[in-house]
CSV table of C-alpha atoms and ligand atoms in Angstrom, one decimal:
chain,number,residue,atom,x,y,z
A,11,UNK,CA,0.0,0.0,0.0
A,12,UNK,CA,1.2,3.8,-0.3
A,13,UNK,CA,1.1,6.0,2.5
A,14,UNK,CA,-0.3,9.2,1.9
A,15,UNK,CA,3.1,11.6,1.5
A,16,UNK,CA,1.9,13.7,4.4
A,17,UNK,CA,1.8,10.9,6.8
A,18,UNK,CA,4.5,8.8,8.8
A,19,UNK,CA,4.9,5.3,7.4
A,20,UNK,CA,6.6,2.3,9.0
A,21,UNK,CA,8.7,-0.3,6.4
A,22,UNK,CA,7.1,-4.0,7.7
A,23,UNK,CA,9.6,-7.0,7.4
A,24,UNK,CA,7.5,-7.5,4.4
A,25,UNK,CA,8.8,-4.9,2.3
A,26,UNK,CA,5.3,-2.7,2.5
A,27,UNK,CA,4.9,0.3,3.8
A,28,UNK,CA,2.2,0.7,6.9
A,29,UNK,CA,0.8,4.5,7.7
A,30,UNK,CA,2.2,5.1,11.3
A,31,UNK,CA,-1.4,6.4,12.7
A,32,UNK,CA,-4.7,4.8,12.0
A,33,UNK,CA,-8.3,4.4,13.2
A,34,UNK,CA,-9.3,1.8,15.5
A,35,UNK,CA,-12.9,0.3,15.5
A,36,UNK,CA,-13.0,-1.4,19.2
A,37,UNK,CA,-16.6,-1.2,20.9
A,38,UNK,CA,-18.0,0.8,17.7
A,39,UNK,CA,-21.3,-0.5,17.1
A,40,UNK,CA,-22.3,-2.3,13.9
A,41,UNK,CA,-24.7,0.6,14.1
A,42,UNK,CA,-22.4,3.8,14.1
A,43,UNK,CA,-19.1,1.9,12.7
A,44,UNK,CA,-20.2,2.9,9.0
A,45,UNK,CA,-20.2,6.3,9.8
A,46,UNK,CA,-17.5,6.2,11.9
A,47,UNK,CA,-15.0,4.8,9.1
A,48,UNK,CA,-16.8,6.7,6.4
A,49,UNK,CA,-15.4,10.1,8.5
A,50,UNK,CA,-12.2,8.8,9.1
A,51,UNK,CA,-11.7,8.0,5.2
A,52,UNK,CA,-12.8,11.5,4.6
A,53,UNK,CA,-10.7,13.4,7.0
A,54,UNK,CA,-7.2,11.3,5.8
A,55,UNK,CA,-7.2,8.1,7.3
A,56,UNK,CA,-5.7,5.3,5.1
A,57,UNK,CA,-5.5,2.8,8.0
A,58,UNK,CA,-8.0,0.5,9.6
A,59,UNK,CA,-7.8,-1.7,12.9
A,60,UNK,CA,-11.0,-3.9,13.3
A,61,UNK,CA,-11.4,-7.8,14.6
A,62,UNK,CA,-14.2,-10.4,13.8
A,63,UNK,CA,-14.8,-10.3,18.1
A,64,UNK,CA,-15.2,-6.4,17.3
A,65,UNK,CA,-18.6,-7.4,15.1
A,66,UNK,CA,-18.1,-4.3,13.1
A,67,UNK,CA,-16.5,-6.3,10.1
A,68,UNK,CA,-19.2,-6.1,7.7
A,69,UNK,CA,-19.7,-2.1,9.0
A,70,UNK,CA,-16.1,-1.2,7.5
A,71,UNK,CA,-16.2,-3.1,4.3
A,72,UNK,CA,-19.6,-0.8,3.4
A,73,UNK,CA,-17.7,2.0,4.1
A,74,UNK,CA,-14.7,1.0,2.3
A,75,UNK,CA,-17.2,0.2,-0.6
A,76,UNK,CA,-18.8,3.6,0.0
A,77,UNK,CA,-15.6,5.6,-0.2
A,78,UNK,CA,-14.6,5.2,-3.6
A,79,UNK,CA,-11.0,4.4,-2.9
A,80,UNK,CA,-9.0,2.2,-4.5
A,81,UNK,CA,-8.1,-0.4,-2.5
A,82,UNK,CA,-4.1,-0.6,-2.7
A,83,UNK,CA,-4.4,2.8,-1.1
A,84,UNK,CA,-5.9,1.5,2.5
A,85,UNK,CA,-4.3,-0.6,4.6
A,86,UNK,CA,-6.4,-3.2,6.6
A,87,UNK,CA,-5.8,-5.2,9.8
A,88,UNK,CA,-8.1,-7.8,11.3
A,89,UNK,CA,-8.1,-10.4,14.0
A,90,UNK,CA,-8.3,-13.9,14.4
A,91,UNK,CA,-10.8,-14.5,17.7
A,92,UNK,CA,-9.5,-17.3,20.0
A,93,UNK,CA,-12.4,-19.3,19.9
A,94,UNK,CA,-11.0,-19.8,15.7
A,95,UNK,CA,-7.8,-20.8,16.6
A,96,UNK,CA,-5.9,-23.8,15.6
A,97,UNK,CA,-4.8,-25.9,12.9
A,98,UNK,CA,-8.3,-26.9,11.0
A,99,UNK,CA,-10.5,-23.5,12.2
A,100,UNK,CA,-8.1,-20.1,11.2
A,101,UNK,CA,-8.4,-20.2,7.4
A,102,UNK,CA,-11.9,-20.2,8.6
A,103,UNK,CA,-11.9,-17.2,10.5
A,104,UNK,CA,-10.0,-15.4,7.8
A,105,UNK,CA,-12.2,-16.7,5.4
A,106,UNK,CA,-15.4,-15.3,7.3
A,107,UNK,CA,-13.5,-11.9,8.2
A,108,UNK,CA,-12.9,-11.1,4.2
A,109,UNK,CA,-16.5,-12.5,3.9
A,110,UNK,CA,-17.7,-9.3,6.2
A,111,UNK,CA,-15.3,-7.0,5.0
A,112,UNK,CA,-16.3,-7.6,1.4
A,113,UNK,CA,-12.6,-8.1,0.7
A,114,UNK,CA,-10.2,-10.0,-0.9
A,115,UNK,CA,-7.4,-10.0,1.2
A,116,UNK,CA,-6.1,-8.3,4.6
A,117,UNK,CA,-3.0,-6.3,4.6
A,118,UNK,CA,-2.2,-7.6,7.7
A,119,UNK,CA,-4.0,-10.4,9.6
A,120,UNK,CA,-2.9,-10.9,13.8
A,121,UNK,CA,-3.9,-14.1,15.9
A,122,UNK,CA,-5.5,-12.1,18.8
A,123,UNK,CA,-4.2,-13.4,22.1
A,124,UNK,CA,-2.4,-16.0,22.6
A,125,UNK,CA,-4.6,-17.5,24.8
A,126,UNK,CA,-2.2,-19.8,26.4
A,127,UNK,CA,-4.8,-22.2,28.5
A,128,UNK,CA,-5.9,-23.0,24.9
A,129,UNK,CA,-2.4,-24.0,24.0
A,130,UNK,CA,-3.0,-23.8,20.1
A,131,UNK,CA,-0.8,-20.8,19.2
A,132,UNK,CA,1.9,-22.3,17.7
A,133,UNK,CA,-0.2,-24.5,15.3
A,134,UNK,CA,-2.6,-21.3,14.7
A,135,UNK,CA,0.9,-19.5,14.1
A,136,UNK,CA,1.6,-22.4,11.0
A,137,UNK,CA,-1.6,-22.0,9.8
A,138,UNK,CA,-1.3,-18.0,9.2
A,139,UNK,CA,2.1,-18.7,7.5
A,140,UNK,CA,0.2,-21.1,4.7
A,141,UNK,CA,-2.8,-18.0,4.5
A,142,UNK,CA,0.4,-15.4,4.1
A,143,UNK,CA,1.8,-17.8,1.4
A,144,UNK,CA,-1.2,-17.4,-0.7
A,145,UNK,CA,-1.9,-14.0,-0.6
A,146,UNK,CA,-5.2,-13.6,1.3
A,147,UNK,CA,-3.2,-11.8,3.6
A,148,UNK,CA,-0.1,-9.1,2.4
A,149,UNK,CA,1.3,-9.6,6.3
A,150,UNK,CA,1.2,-12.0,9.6
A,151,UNK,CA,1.4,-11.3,13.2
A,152,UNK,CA,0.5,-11.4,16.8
A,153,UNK,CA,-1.5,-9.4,19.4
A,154,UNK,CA,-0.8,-9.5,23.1
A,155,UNK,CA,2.1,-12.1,22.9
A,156,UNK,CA,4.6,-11.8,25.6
A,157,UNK,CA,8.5,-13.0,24.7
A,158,UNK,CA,7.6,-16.5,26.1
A,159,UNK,CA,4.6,-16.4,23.8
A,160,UNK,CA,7.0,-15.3,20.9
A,161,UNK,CA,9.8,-17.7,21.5
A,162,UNK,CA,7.6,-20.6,20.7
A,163,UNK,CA,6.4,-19.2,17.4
A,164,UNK,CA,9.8,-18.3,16.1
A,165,UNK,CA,11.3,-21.4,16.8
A,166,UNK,CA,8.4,-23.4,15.5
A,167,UNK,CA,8.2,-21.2,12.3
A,168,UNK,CA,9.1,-19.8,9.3
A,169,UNK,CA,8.1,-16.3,9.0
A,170,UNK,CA,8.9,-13.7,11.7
A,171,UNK,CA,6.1,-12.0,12.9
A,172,UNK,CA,5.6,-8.5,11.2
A,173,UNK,CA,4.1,-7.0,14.1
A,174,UNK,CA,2.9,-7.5,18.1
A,175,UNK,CA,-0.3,-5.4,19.0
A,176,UNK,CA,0.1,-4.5,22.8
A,177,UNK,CA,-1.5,-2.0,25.2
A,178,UNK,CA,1.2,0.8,25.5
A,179,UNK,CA,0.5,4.1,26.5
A,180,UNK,CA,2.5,6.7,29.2
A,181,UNK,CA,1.7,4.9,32.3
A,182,UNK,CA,2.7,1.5,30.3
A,183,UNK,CA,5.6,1.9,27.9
A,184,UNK,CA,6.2,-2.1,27.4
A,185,UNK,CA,9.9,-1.4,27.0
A,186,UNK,CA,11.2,-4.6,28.1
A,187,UNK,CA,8.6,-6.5,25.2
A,188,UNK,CA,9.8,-4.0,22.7
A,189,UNK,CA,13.5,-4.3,23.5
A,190,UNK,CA,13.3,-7.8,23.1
A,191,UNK,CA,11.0,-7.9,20.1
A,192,UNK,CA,12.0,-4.6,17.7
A,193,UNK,CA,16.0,-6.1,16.8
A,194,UNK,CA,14.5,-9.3,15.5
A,195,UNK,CA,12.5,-7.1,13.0
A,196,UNK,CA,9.3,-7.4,14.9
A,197,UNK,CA,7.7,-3.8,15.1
A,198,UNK,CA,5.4,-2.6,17.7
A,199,UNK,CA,1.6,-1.6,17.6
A,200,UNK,CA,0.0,0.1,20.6
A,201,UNK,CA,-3.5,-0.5,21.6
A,202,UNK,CA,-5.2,1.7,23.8
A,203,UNK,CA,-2.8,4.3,22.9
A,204,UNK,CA,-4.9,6.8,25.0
A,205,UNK,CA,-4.9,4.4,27.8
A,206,UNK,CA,-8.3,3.9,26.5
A,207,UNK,CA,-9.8,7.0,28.6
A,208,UNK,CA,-8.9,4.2,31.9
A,209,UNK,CA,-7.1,7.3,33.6
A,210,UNK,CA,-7.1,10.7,33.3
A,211,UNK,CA,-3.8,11.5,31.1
A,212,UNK,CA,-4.0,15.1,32.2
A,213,UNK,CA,-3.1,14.0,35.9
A,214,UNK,CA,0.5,12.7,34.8
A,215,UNK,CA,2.6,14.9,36.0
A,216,UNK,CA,4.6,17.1,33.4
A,217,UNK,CA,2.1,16.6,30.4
A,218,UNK,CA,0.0,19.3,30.6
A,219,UNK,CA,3.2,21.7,30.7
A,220,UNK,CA,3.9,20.0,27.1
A,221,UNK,CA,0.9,20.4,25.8
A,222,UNK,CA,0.7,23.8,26.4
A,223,UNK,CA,4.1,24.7,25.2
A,224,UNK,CA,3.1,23.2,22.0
A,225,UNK,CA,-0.3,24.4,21.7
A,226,UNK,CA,-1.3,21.3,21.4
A,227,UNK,CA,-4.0,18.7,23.1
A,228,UNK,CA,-2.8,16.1,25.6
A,229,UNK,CA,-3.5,13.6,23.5
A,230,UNK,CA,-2.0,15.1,20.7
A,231,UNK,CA,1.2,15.1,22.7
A,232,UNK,CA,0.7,11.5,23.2
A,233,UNK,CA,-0.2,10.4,20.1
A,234,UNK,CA,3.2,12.4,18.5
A,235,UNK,CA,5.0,10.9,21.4
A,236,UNK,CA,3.5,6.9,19.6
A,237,UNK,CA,5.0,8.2,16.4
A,238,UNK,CA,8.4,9.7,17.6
A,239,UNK,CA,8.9,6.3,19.2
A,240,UNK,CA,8.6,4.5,16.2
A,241,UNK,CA,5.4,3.4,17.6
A,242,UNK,CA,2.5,2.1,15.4
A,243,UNK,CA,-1.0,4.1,16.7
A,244,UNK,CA,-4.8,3.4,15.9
A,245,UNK,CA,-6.6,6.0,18.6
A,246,UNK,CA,-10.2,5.3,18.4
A,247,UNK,CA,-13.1,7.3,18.3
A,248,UNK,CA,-16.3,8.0,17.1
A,249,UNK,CA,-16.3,12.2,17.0
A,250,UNK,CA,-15.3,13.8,13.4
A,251,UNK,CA,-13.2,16.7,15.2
A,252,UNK,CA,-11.1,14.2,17.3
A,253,UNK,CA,-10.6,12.1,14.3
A,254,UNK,CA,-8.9,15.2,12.7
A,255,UNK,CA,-7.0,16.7,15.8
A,256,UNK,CA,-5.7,13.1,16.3
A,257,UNK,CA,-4.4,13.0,13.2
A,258,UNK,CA,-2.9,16.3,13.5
A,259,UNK,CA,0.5,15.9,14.4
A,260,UNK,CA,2.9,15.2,11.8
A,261,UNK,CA,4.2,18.8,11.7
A,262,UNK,CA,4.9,19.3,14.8
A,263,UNK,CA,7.8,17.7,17.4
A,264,UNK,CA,8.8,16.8,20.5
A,265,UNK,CA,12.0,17.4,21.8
A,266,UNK,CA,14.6,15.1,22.8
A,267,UNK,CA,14.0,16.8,26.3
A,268,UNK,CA,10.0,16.2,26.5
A,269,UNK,CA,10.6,12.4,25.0
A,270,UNK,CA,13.5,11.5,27.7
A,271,UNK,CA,10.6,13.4,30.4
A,272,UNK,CA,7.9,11.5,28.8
A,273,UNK,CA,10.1,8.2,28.8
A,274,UNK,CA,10.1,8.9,32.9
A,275,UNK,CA,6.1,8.4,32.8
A,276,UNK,CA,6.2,4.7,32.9
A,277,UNK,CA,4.3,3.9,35.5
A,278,UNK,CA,4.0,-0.3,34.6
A,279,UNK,CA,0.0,0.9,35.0
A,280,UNK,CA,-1.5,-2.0,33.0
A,281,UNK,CA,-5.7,-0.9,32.3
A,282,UNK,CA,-5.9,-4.1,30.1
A,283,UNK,CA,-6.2,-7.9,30.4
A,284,UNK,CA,-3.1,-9.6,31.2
A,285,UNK,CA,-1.7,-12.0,27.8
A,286,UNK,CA,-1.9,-15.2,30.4
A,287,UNK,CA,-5.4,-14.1,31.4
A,288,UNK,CA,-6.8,-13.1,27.9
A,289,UNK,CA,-8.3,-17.0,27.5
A,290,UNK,CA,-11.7,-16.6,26.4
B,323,NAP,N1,-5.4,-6.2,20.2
B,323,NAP,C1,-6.1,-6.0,21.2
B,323,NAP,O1,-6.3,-6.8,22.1
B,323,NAP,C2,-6.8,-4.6,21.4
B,323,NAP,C3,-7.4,-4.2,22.6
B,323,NAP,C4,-7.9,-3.0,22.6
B,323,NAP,C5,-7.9,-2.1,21.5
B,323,NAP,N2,-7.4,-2.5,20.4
B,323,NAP,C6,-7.3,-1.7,19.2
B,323,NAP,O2,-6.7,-0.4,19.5
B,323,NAP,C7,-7.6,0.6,19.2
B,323,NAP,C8,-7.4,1.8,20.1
B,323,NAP,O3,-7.5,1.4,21.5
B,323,NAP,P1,-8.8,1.7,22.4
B,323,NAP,O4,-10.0,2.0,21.5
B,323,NAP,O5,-9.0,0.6,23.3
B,323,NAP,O6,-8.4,2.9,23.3
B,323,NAP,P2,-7.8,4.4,23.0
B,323,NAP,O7,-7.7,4.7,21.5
B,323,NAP,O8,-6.6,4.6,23.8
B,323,NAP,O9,-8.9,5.3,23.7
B,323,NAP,C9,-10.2,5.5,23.1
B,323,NAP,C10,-10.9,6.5,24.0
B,323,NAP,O10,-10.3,7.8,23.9
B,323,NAP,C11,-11.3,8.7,23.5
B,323,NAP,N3,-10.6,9.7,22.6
B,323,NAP,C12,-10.1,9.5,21.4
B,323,NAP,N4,-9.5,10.6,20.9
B,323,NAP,C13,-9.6,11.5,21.9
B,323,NAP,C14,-9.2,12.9,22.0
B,323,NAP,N5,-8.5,13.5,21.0
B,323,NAP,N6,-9.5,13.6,23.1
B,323,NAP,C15,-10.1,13.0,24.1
B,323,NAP,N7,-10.5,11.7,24.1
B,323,NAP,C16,-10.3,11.0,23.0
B,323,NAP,C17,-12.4,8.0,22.9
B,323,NAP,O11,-13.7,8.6,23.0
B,323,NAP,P3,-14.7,8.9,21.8
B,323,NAP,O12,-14.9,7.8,20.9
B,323,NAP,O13,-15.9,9.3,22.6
B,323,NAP,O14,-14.1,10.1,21.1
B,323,NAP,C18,-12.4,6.6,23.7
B,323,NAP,O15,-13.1,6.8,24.9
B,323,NAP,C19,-9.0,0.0,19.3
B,323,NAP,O16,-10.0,0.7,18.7
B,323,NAP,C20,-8.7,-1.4,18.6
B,323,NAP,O17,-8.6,-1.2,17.2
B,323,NAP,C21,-6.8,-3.8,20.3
């Protein structure tokens, strides 16, 4: 896919280029979620983060098909639910994902939790390397896998995992995942990238003071603090003006200063499911 030229891009170990800041489609209602992406195409979004547990699949194809754009231009992620896993059921649940998204293939297709009670990851992980050979999806990888979690798959596999979709926000940096993941080419999504409105970001100590200096929003600041870390971002919501002040901040920086203060935020404040725990 091409990123628009006006927006950060991220090279995958594929060779294809993913845009740096997206829209993500958690809790949005079948309903609303039409709308929802229908805005976001409009205002400059290129990028899409939905999964089949997310029910909203079909929702985004019609707005993709309601757009008008080509389709090399948008890049697509979706999520295999835990309850498809394993060697027979995941070209299933792809199957049924592209079925709802009116679709021919994914640009990038993530097992969502490794659900490790289930124990099938590593046969699941086999069976998206046959779906990658044949094109249905442009790119593989994983969503909430911990190093344990990834250790298995690389040593069983082929294909290194293009990405890991994690929680990571400024109370919960996940720098000891990313240290060990980003060398072996593996690069780094963050979900809940707002800390998915769990705390108040304003009460971190120091962030406000940026935000001001810059003229900015606090979750401007954060969002430019995702991109400056090399960070992949999809903040979601469902309000036309946040979708464009969200994805206003490519022409502005931070400086080494406010990154090295903002690096000093970690707070190992986890608002999420635990990977171990995430067995449904
Ligand atoms: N792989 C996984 O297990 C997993 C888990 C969770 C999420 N995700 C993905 O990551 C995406 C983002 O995470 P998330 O939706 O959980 O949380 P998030 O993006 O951190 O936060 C979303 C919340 O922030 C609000 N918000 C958005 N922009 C704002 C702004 N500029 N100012 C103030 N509030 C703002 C939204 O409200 P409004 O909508 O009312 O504006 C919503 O309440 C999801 O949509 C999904 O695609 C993946």
């Amino acid at each position: 896919m091409k990123t628009p030229a006006n927006q950060p891009s991220r090279m995958l170990n594929t060779g294809d280029s993913i845009p740096q800041l997206g829209i993500g489609v958690f809790k949005v209602d079948d309903d609303e979620c039409e709308r929802v992406v229908l805005e976001a195409l409009e205002v400059g979004y290129r990028h899409i983060d939905t999964a089949m547990i997310y029910r909203n699949e079909a929702a985004v194809g019609r707005a993709i098909a309601h757009s008008g754009i080509p389709r090399e231009e948008l890049f697509v992620t979706t999520k295999l639910w835990n309850a498809d896993q394993g060697a027979d059921a995941t070209a299933g649940g792809l199957a049924t994902s592209l079925e709802l998204l009116g679709l021919e293939y994914v640009d990038l297709y993530l097992i969502h939790w490794p659900a490790p009670l289930r124990d099938v990851y590593v046969e699941t992980w086999l069976a998206l390397e046959e779906l990658y050979a044949t094109g249905v999806t442009k790119a593989i990888g994983v969503s909430n896998f911990e190093p344990a979690h990834l250790e298995r798959i690389l040593e069983a596999g082929s294909v290194v995992p293009a990405i890991n979709q994690v929680e990571l926000h400024p109370a919960f940096q996940q720098r000891t995942l990313r240290a060990f993941q980003e060398p072996l080419g593996i690069l780094t999504e963050a979900w809940g990238p707002l800390g998915q409105g769990k705390y108040d970001l304003a009460e971190i100590a120091g962030l406000g003071e940026i935000a001001q200096a810059h003229g900015k929003s606090i979750q401007q600041v954060v969002l430019r603090w995702h991109l400056q870390e090399g960070v992949i971002v999809f903040p979601k919501t469902v309000r036309k003006q946040r979708m464009i002040e969200n994805l206003s901040v490519f022409d502005w920086e931070l400086s080494d200063e406010e990154m090295v203060l903002m690096k000093s935020m970690d707070a190992d404040r986890r608002v999420g499911t635990h990977p171990e725990d995430g067995n449904w």
